[in-house]
GROMACS .gro file of C-alpha atoms in nm:
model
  193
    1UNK     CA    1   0.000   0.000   0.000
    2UNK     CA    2   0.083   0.394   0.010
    3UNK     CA    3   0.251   0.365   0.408
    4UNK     CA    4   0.461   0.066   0.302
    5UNK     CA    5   0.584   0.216  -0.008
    6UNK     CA    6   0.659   0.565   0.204
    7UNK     CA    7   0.835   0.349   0.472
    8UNK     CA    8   1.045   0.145   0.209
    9UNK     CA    9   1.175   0.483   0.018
   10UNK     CA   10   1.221   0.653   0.368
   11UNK     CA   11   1.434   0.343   0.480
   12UNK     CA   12   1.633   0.366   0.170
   13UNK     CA   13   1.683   0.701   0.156
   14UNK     CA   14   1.813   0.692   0.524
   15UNK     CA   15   2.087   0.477   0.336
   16UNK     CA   16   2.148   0.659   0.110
   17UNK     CA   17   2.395   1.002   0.015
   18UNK     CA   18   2.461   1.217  -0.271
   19UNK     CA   19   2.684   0.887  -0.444
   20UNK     CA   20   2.459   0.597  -0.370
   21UNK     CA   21   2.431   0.366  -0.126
   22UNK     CA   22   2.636   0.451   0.225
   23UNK     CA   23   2.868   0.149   0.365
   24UNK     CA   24   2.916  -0.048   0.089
   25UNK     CA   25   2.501  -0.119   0.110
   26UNK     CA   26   2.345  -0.231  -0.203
   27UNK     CA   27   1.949  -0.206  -0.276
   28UNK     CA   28   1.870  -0.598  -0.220
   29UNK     CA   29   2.025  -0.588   0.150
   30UNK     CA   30   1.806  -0.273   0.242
   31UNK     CA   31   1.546  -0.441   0.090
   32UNK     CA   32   1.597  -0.754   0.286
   33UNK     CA   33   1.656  -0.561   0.617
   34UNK     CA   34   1.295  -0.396   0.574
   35UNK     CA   35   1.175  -0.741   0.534
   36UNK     CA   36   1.308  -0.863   0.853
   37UNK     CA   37   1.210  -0.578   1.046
   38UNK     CA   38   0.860  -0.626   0.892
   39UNK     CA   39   0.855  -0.959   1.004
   40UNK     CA   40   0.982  -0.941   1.354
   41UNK     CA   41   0.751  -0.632   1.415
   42UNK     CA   42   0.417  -0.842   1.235
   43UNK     CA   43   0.469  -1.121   1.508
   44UNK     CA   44   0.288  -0.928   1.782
   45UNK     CA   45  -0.001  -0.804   1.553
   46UNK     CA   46  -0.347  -1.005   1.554
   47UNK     CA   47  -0.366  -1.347   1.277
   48UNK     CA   48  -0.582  -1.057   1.057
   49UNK     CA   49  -0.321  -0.837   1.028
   50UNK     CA   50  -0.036  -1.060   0.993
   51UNK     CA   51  -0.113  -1.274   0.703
   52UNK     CA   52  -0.190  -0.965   0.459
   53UNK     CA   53   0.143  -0.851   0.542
   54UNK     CA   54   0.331  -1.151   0.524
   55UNK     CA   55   0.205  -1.243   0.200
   56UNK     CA   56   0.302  -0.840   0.052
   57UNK     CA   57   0.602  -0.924   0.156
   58UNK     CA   58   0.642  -1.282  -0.014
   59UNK     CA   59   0.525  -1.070  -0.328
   60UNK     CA   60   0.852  -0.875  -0.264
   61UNK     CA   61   1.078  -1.149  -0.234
   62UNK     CA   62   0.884  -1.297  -0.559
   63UNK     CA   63   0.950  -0.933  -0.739
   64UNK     CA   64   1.290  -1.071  -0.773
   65UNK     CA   65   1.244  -1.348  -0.995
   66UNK     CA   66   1.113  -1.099  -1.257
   67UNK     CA   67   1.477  -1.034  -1.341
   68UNK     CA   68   1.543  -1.304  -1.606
   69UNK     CA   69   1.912  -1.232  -1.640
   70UNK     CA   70   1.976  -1.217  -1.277
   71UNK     CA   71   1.744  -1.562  -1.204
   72UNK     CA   72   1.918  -1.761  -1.494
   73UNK     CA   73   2.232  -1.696  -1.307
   74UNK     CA   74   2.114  -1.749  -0.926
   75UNK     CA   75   1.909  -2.055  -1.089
   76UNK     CA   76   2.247  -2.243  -1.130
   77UNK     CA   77   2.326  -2.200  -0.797
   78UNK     CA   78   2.260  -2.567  -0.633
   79UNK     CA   79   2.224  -2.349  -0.293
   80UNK     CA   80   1.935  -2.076  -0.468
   81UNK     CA   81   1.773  -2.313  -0.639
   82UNK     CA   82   1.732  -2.549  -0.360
   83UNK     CA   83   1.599  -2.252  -0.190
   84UNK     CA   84   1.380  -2.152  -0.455
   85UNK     CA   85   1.219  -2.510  -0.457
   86UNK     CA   86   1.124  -2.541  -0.083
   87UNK     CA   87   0.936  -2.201  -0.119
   88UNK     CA   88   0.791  -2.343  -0.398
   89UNK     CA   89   0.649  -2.633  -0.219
   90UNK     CA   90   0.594  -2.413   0.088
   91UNK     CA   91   0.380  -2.197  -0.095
   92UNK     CA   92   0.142  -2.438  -0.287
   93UNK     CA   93   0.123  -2.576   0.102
   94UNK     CA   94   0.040  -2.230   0.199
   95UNK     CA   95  -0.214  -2.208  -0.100
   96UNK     CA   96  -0.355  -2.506  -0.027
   97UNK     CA   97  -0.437  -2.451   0.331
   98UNK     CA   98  -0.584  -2.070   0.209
   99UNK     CA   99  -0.839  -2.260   0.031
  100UNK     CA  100  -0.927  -2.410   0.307
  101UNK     CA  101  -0.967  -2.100   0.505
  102UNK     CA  102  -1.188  -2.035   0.219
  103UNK     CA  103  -1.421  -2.254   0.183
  104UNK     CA  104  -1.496  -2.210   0.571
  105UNK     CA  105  -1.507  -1.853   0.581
  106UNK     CA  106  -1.788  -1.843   0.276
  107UNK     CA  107  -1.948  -2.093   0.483
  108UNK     CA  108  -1.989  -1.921   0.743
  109UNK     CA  109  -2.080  -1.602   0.567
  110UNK     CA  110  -2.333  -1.767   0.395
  111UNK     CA  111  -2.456  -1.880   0.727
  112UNK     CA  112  -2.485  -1.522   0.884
  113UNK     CA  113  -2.633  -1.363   0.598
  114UNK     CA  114  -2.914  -1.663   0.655
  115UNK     CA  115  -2.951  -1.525   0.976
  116UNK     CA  116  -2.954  -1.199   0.903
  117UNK     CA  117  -3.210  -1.217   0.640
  118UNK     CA  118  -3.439  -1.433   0.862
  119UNK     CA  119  -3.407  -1.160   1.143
  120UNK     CA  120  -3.449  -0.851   0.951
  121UNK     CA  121  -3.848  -0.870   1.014
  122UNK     CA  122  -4.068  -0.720   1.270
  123UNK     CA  123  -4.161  -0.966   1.535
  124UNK     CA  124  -4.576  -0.986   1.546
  125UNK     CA  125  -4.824  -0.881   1.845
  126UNK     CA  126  -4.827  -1.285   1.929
  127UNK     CA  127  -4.422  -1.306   1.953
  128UNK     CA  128  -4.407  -1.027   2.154
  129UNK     CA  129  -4.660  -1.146   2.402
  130UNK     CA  130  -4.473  -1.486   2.415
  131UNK     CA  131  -4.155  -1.300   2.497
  132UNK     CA  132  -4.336  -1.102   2.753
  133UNK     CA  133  -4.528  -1.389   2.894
  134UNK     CA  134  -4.164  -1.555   2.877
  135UNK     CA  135  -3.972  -1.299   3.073
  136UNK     CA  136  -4.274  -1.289   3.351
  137UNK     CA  137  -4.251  -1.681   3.400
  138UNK     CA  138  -3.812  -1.676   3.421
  139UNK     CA  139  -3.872  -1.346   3.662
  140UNK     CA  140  -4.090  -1.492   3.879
  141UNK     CA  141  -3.909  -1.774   3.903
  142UNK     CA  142  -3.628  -1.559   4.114
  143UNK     CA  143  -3.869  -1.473   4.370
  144UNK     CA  144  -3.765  -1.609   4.690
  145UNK     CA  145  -3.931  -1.916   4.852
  146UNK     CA  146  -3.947  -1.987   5.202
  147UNK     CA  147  -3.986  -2.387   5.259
  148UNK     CA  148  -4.019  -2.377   5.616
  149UNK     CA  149  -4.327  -2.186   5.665
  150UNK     CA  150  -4.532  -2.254   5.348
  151UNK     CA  151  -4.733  -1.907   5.303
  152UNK     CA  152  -5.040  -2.123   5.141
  153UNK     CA  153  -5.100  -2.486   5.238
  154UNK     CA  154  -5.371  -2.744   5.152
  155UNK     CA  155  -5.529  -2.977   5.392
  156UNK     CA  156  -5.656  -3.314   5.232
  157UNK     CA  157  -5.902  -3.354   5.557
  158UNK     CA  158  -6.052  -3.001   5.538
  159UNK     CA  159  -5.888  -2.988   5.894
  160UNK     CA  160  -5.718  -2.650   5.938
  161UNK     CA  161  -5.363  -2.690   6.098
  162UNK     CA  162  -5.257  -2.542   6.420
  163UNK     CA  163  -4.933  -2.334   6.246
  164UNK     CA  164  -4.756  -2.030   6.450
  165UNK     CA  165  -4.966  -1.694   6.296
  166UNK     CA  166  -5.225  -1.883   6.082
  167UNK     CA  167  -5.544  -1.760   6.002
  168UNK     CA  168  -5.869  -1.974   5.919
  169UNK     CA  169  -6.076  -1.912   5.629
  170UNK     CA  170  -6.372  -1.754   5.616
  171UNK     CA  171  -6.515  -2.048   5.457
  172UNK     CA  172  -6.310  -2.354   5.637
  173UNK     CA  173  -6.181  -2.527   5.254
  174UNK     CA  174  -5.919  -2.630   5.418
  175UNK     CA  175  -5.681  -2.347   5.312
  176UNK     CA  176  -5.466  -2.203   5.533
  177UNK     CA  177  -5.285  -1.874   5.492
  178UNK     CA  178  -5.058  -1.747   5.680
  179UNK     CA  179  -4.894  -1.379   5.809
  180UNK     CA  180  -4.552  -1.362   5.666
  181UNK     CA  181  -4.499  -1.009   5.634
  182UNK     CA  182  -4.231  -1.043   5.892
  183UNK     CA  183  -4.005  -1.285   5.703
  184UNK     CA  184  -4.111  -1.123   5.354
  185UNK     CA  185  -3.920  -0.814   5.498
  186UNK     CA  186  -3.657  -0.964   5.671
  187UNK     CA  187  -3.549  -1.172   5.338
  188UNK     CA  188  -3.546  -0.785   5.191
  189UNK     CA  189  -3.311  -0.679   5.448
  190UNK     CA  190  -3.100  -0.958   5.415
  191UNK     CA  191  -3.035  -0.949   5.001
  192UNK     CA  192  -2.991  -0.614   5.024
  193UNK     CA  193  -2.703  -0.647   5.225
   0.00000   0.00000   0.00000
């Protein structure tokens, strides 16, 4: 892009005086020196960020080869070209595991555009109400209980029981309620601690 061509003609012009190249440096080592700095400085950067950049800089190092009279040369190397094979093979690896990537990334962009498209509508009067109804039922379900002292109790015999603060019914159906205002409040006190 725009930064890493700035940054690669600022490095080399760092390098550089009014005859050339300072320190015996030649083009290809400042050029290689970026790349390592690039890649040390990439291996503390998120996956997302690093692969982009590794692969601009593979396309670089593969800038080279573009030099026919140079490559013909550096091809008859045994060294070079043994080089330039195991990138070779590295790279269809690499390609081959991209693809990969691929095909699971458009699956699961496929599969959240699904979604997407299925939640885009308005929810209807009955949906809501279940969602309401929903929330009231998983609410109430937080309210606390007191198993000690049931507040309502039923009596199979229609006999009322003899409990500490009960009250009969008016109409002895073998109900029996009972005063907990006491304990109502103290649980308040307590979980508000």
């Amino acid at each position: 892009a725009k930064e890493d061509k700035f940054v690669h003609d600022l490095v080399h012009a760092t390098f550089k005086d009014a005859n050339g190249y300072v320190e015996g440096l030649t083009e290809g080592e400042i050029d290689d020196f970026i790349i390592q700095v690039e890649h040390e400085f990439n291996e503390s950067l998120p996956i997302t960020t690093r692969i982009p950049q590794t692969i601009n800089r593979l396309k670089a190092v593969s800038q080279l080869l573009l030099n026919e009279e140079i490559t013909s040369k550096v091809l008859e190397d045994k060294n070079c070209k043994n080089y330039l094979e195991k990138l070779d093979r590295l790279l269809r690896d690499a390609e081959n595991e991209a693809l990969q990537f691929s095909k699971l990334y458009h699956a699961f962009e496929k599969e959240i555009e699904h979604h997407s498209s299925e939640g885009e509508s308005e929810p209807s009067e009955e949906e809501i109400m279940e969602q309401a109804c929903t929330s009231l039922r998983e609410s109430g379900a937080n309210i606390p209980v007191i198993k000690d002292s049931p507040i309502i109790e039923y009596n199979d015999n229609d006999d009322i029981e003899d409990n500490e603060n009960a009250e009969e019914d008016d109409e002895d159906d073998g109900v029996v309620i009972e005063d907990v205002t006491d304990e109502i409040e103290s649980n308040d006190n307590v979980s508000n601690k």
